[in-house]
């Protein structure tokens, strides 16, 4: 069987990416309307943090549970993703009925648990359609996640005068549509991975695989930076002197552009990785994004063109490498445990985001927002070191058909 992608593979990639875009709109649906929710429930600073962190924590719990029970390697993927997306839509919609901040945070946590059944299985499923071109295919998938995550900011920018409930209801409706696509239209491809048998001890094989461990370490360094930048850029942009004359809608539009630029970054990153290698591509992208984390503070007081330019470059490069860590895992991991390995990688990576999402506003309270993002730069540095070490392993020859 040829390893070249077929027309059916490209059609399935479009369907999967579209479904992921729709499903992931619930991720930041509360973060995008945090000012309104703060007024609605008189949220403290800690409660504001947990409106975002609740999703992260739920995702971690869900992903690690999936990994422990080997569910992505046992259950039908389309069924798992469809049910999970439907639950995410329901939990998000229940925000409209939440009587207090505490209940809302619990609902955000449950939304994260449900989304863990969408993202890792989707990465595994797209890999069953692509051997050659897997970097681009997974880049498109992560690009879909990026667009979905950015979408609530666009809603708030375009409909600033509408009630916050509109954003919540729209995100839930879109996620429900994503569930329908998963259930009705998505199928596994012609390059399936081996099926696993339930055994919690098999997670040990994932942890002991040296090449997978280094791919994970690179991903962990990348994740230290990613969600803290996405989650707090609205607050950073709102506090910047250069945006003093901008309306809240204009600032939300800027945040949407910053996050959404990652869609282009993911596609470009995937194309480059399939040609020059995944480890080299991730090294380049982490060097650029880490530099932006340091440099964005320089433009805090202007000029506006510099602030926007660094923000867009950061948004494009900060997520451009994400798919390649997952692609590497599908290539160097044990074939019967790919879903388990991906769920474990994502679970631990998102656990780190809870720490960085908490640290950044604490640092901003201590020294101001201008240099608060500098704390994110060590993450990409750790990731670069991990990739340099991975390149030296013999298993690296399996990455991108020898283009490590």
PDB file of N, CA, C and O in Angstrom, residues 152-192:
ATOM      1  N   UNK A 152     -13.970  32.465  20.519  1.00  0.00           N
ATOM      2  CA  UNK A 152     -14.754  33.282  21.458  1.00  0.00           C
ATOM      3  C   UNK A 152     -14.286  34.739  21.544  1.00  0.00           C
ATOM      4  O   UNK A 152     -15.104  35.639  21.765  1.00  0.00           O
ATOM      5  N   UNK A 153     -12.982  34.977  21.364  1.00  0.00           N
ATOM      6  CA  UNK A 153     -12.489  36.358  21.362  1.00  0.00           C
ATOM      7  C   UNK A 153     -13.052  37.119  20.164  1.00  0.00           C
ATOM      8  O   UNK A 153     -13.372  38.311  20.261  1.00  0.00           O
ATOM      9  N   UNK A 154     -13.174  36.444  19.020  1.00  0.00           N
ATOM     10  CA  UNK A 154     -13.758  37.085  17.844  1.00  0.00           C
ATOM     11  C   UNK A 154     -15.226  37.399  18.087  1.00  0.00           C
ATOM     12  O   UNK A 154     -15.704  38.485  17.724  1.00  0.00           O
ATOM     13  N   UNK A 155     -15.960  36.463  18.688  1.00  0.00           N
ATOM     14  CA  UNK A 155     -17.363  36.720  19.005  1.00  0.00           C
ATOM     15  C   UNK A 155     -17.516  37.950  19.886  1.00  0.00           C
ATOM     16  O   UNK A 155     -18.372  38.801  19.649  1.00  0.00           O
ATOM     17  N   UNK A 156     -16.652  38.029  20.898  1.00  0.00           N
ATOM     18  CA  UNK A 156     -16.740  39.171  21.818  1.00  0.00           C
ATOM     19  C   UNK A 156     -16.391  40.471  21.103  1.00  0.00           C
ATOM     20  O   UNK A 156     -16.979  41.526  21.369  1.00  0.00           O
ATOM     21  N   UNK A 157     -15.433  40.402  20.163  1.00  0.00           N
ATOM     22  CA  UNK A 157     -15.050  41.608  19.428  1.00  0.00           C
ATOM     23  C   UNK A 157     -16.161  42.063  18.489  1.00  0.00           C
ATOM     24  O   UNK A 157     -16.444  43.262  18.377  1.00  0.00           O
ATOM     25  N   UNK A 158     -16.807  41.116  17.813  1.00  0.00           N
ATOM     26  CA  UNK A 158     -17.834  41.472  16.831  1.00  0.00           C
ATOM     27  C   UNK A 158     -19.169  41.827  17.460  1.00  0.00           C
ATOM     28  O   UNK A 158     -19.943  42.605  16.902  1.00  0.00           O
ATOM     29  N   UNK A 159     -19.440  41.230  18.631  1.00  0.00           N
ATOM     30  CA  UNK A 159     -20.745  41.437  19.275  1.00  0.00           C
ATOM     31  C   UNK A 159     -20.543  41.939  20.701  1.00  0.00           C
ATOM     32  O   UNK A 159     -21.111  41.402  21.654  1.00  0.00           O
ATOM     33  N   UNK A 160     -19.709  42.976  20.821  1.00  0.00           N
ATOM     34  CA  UNK A 160     -19.328  43.464  22.151  1.00  0.00           C
ATOM     35  C   UNK A 160     -20.526  43.941  22.958  1.00  0.00           C
ATOM     36  O   UNK A 160     -20.523  43.875  24.187  1.00  0.00           O
ATOM     37  N   UNK A 161     -21.554  44.420  22.286  1.00  0.00           N
ATOM     38  CA  UNK A 161     -22.690  44.948  23.011  1.00  0.00           C
ATOM     39  C   UNK A 161     -23.683  43.902  23.474  1.00  0.00           C
ATOM     40  O   UNK A 161     -24.601  44.208  24.247  1.00  0.00           O
ATOM     41  N   UNK A 162     -23.505  42.659  23.025  1.00  0.00           N
ATOM     42  CA  UNK A 162     -24.447  41.603  23.389  1.00  0.00           C
ATOM     43  C   UNK A 162     -24.102  40.987  24.739  1.00  0.00           C
ATOM     44  O   UNK A 162     -22.970  41.059  25.206  1.00  0.00           O
ATOM     45  N   UNK A 163     -25.088  40.350  25.322  1.00  0.00           N
ATOM     46  CA  UNK A 163     -24.901  39.708  26.618  1.00  0.00           C
ATOM     47  C   UNK A 163     -23.879  38.571  26.505  1.00  0.00           C
ATOM     48  O   UNK A 163     -23.792  37.896  25.473  1.00  0.00           O
ATOM     49  N   UNK A 164     -23.134  38.329  27.582  1.00  0.00           N
ATOM     50  CA  UNK A 164     -22.121  37.279  27.604  1.00  0.00           C
ATOM     51  C   UNK A 164     -22.718  35.898  27.327  1.00  0.00           C
ATOM     52  O   UNK A 164     -22.035  34.995  26.837  1.00  0.00           O
ATOM     53  N   UNK A 165     -24.000  35.750  27.600  1.00  0.00           N
ATOM     54  CA  UNK A 165     -24.658  34.463  27.371  1.00  0.00           C
ATOM     55  C   UNK A 165     -24.667  34.075  25.892  1.00  0.00           C
ATOM     56  O   UNK A 165     -24.714  32.884  25.549  1.00  0.00           O
ATOM     57  N   UNK A 166     -24.602  35.071  25.026  1.00  0.00           N
ATOM     58  CA  UNK A 166     -24.564  34.804  23.587  1.00  0.00           C
ATOM     59  C   UNK A 166     -23.295  34.033  23.223  1.00  0.00           C
ATOM     60  O   UNK A 166     -23.335  33.085  22.421  1.00  0.00           O
ATOM     61  N   UNK A 167     -22.161  34.442  23.797  1.00  0.00           N
ATOM     62  CA  UNK A 167     -20.888  33.762  23.518  1.00  0.00           C
ATOM     63  C   UNK A 167     -20.949  32.313  23.993  1.00  0.00           C
ATOM     64  O   UNK A 167     -20.549  31.382  23.290  1.00  0.00           O
ATOM     65  N   UNK A 168     -21.472  32.115  25.203  1.00  0.00           N
ATOM     66  CA  UNK A 168     -21.561  30.766  25.772  1.00  0.00           C
ATOM     67  C   UNK A 168     -22.475  29.886  24.926  1.00  0.00           C
ATOM     68  O   UNK A 168     -22.129  28.739  24.579  1.00  0.00           O
ATOM     69  N   UNK A 169     -23.649  30.388  24.570  1.00  0.00           N
ATOM     70  CA  UNK A 169     -24.607  29.594  23.795  1.00  0.00           C
ATOM     71  C   UNK A 169     -24.073  29.267  22.410  1.00  0.00           C
ATOM     72  O   UNK A 169     -24.239  28.139  21.910  1.00  0.00           O
ATOM     73  N   UNK A 170     -23.420  30.238  21.776  1.00  0.00           N
ATOM     74  CA  UNK A 170     -22.882  30.009  20.437  1.00  0.00           C
ATOM     75  C   UNK A 170     -21.770  28.962  20.466  1.00  0.00           C
ATOM     76  O   UNK A 170     -21.725  28.057  19.616  1.00  0.00           O
ATOM     77  N   UNK A 171     -20.873  29.069  21.444  1.00  0.00           N
ATOM     78  CA  UNK A 171     -19.784  28.092  21.554  1.00  0.00           C
ATOM     79  C   UNK A 171     -20.341  26.688  21.782  1.00  0.00           C
ATOM     80  O   UNK A 171     -19.861  25.704  21.200  1.00  0.00           O
ATOM     81  N   UNK A 172     -21.358  26.576  22.606  1.00  0.00           N
ATOM     82  CA  UNK A 172     -21.966  25.266  22.869  1.00  0.00           C
ATOM     83  C   UNK A 172     -22.619  24.696  21.613  1.00  0.00           C
ATOM     84  O   UNK A 172     -22.494  23.494  21.323  1.00  0.00           O
ATOM     85  N   UNK A 173     -23.310  25.541  20.863  1.00  0.00           N
ATOM     86  CA  UNK A 173     -23.964  25.081  19.632  1.00  0.00           C
ATOM     87  C   UNK A 173     -22.932  24.601  18.613  1.00  0.00           C
ATOM     88  O   UNK A 173     -23.128  23.568  17.949  1.00  0.00           O
ATOM     89  N   UNK A 174     -21.836  25.323  18.490  1.00  0.00           N
ATOM     90  CA  UNK A 174     -20.788  24.929  17.543  1.00  0.00           C
ATOM     91  C   UNK A 174     -20.151  23.607  17.954  1.00  0.00           C
ATOM     92  O   UNK A 174     -19.865  22.744  17.109  1.00  0.00           O
ATOM     93  N   UNK A 175     -19.926  23.430  19.253  1.00  0.00           N
ATOM     94  CA  UNK A 175     -19.339  22.183  19.736  1.00  0.00           C
ATOM     95  C   UNK A 175     -20.273  21.008  19.492  1.00  0.00           C
ATOM     96  O   UNK A 175     -19.831  19.906  19.143  1.00  0.00           O
ATOM     97  N   UNK A 176     -21.563  21.224  19.651  1.00  0.00           N
ATOM     98  CA  UNK A 176     -22.533  20.171  19.364  1.00  0.00           C
ATOM     99  C   UNK A 176     -22.499  19.799  17.880  1.00  0.00           C
ATOM    100  O   UNK A 176     -22.618  18.610  17.527  1.00  0.00           O
ATOM    101  N   UNK A 177     -22.326  20.779  17.019  1.00  0.00           N
ATOM    102  CA  UNK A 177     -22.172  20.491  15.589  1.00  0.00           C
ATOM    103  C   UNK A 177     -20.921  19.649  15.344  1.00  0.00           C
ATOM    104  O   UNK A 177     -20.926  18.726  14.510  1.00  0.00           O
ATOM    105  N   UNK A 178     -19.832  19.970  16.058  1.00  0.00           N
ATOM    106  CA  UNK A 178     -18.616  19.175  15.942  1.00  0.00           C
ATOM    107  C   UNK A 178     -18.856  17.734  16.332  1.00  0.00           C
ATOM    108  O   UNK A 178     -18.353  16.799  15.685  1.00  0.00           O
ATOM    109  N   UNK A 179     -19.642  17.516  17.387  1.00  0.00           N
ATOM    110  CA  UNK A 179     -19.977  16.154  17.813  1.00  0.00           C
ATOM    111  C   UNK A 179     -20.699  15.403  16.701  1.00  0.00           C
ATOM    112  O   UNK A 179     -20.440  14.214  16.452  1.00  0.00           O
ATOM    113  N   UNK A 180     -21.598  16.089  16.015  1.00  0.00           N
ATOM    114  CA  UNK A 180     -22.323  15.460  14.914  1.00  0.00           C
ATOM    115  C   UNK A 180     -21.407  15.042  13.777  1.00  0.00           C
ATOM    116  O   UNK A 180     -21.580  13.971  13.184  1.00  0.00           O
ATOM    117  N   UNK A 181     -20.412  15.895  13.475  1.00  0.00           N
ATOM    118  CA  UNK A 181     -19.447  15.554  12.419  1.00  0.00           C
ATOM    119  C   UNK A 181     -18.650  14.311  12.807  1.00  0.00           C
ATOM    120  O   UNK A 181     -18.457  13.394  11.992  1.00  0.00           O
ATOM    121  N   UNK A 182     -18.171  14.263  14.046  1.00  0.00           N
ATOM    122  CA  UNK A 182     -17.415  13.098  14.508  1.00  0.00           C
ATOM    123  C   UNK A 182     -18.237  11.809  14.360  1.00  0.00           C
ATOM    124  O   UNK A 182     -17.751  10.794  13.871  1.00  0.00           O
ATOM    125  N   UNK A 183     -19.488  11.859  14.793  1.00  0.00           N
ATOM    126  CA  UNK A 183     -20.314  10.651  14.812  1.00  0.00           C
ATOM    127  C   UNK A 183     -20.761  10.219  13.425  1.00  0.00           C
ATOM    128  O   UNK A 183     -20.828   9.024  13.125  1.00  0.00           O
ATOM    129  N   UNK A 184     -21.058  11.188  12.564  1.00  0.00           N
ATOM    130  CA  UNK A 184     -21.676  10.848  11.279  1.00  0.00           C
ATOM    131  C   UNK A 184     -20.694  10.712  10.121  1.00  0.00           C
ATOM    132  O   UNK A 184     -20.945   9.939   9.187  1.00  0.00           O
ATOM    133  N   UNK A 185     -19.581  11.429  10.166  1.00  0.00           N
ATOM    134  CA  UNK A 185     -18.757  11.542   8.966  1.00  0.00           C
ATOM    135  C   UNK A 185     -17.319  11.056   9.114  1.00  0.00           C
ATOM    136  O   UNK A 185     -16.642  10.810   8.109  1.00  0.00           O
ATOM    137  N   UNK A 186     -16.815  10.920  10.331  1.00  0.00           N
ATOM    138  CA  UNK A 186     -15.397  10.608  10.543  1.00  0.00           C
ATOM    139  C   UNK A 186     -15.182   9.099  10.565  1.00  0.00           C
ATOM    140  O   UNK A 186     -15.977   8.358  11.148  1.00  0.00           O
ATOM    141  N   UNK A 187     -14.110   8.650   9.934  1.00  0.00           N
ATOM    142  CA  UNK A 187     -13.732   7.237   9.922  1.00  0.00           C
ATOM    143  C   UNK A 187     -12.215   7.117  10.085  1.00  0.00           C
ATOM    144  O   UNK A 187     -11.473   8.024   9.728  1.00  0.00           O
ATOM    145  N   UNK A 188     -11.763   5.957  10.589  1.00  0.00           N
ATOM    146  CA  UNK A 188     -10.325   5.701  10.672  1.00  0.00           C
ATOM    147  C   UNK A 188      -9.776   5.400   9.289  1.00  0.00           C
ATOM    148  O   UNK A 188     -10.491   4.935   8.398  1.00  0.00           O
ATOM    149  N   UNK A 189      -8.462   5.658   9.109  1.00  0.00           N
ATOM    150  CA  UNK A 189      -7.844   5.545   7.805  1.00  0.00           C
ATOM    151  C   UNK A 189      -7.248   4.187   7.508  1.00  0.00           C
ATOM    152  O   UNK A 189      -7.377   3.241   8.289  1.00  0.00           O
ATOM    153  N   UNK A 190      -6.544   4.079   6.376  1.00  0.00           N
ATOM    154  CA  UNK A 190      -6.003   2.796   5.913  1.00  0.00           C
ATOM    155  C   UNK A 190      -4.699   2.390   6.589  1.00  0.00           C
ATOM    156  O   UNK A 190      -4.140   1.346   6.245  1.00  0.00           O
ATOM    157  N   UNK A 191      -4.201   3.197   7.520  1.00  0.00           N
ATOM    158  CA  UNK A 191      -2.956   2.871   8.220  1.00  0.00           C
ATOM    159  C   UNK A 191      -3.210   2.803   9.730  1.00  0.00           C
ATOM    160  O   UNK A 191      -2.617   3.556  10.508  1.00  0.00           O
ATOM    161  N   UNK A 192      -4.093   1.899  10.161  1.00  0.00           N
ATOM    162  CA  UNK A 192      -4.442   1.860  11.588  1.00  0.00           C
ATOM    163  C   UNK A 192      -3.290   1.360  12.439  1.00  0.00           C
ATOM    164  O   UNK A 192      -2.410   0.627  11.976  1.00  0.00           O
TER     165      UNK A 192
END
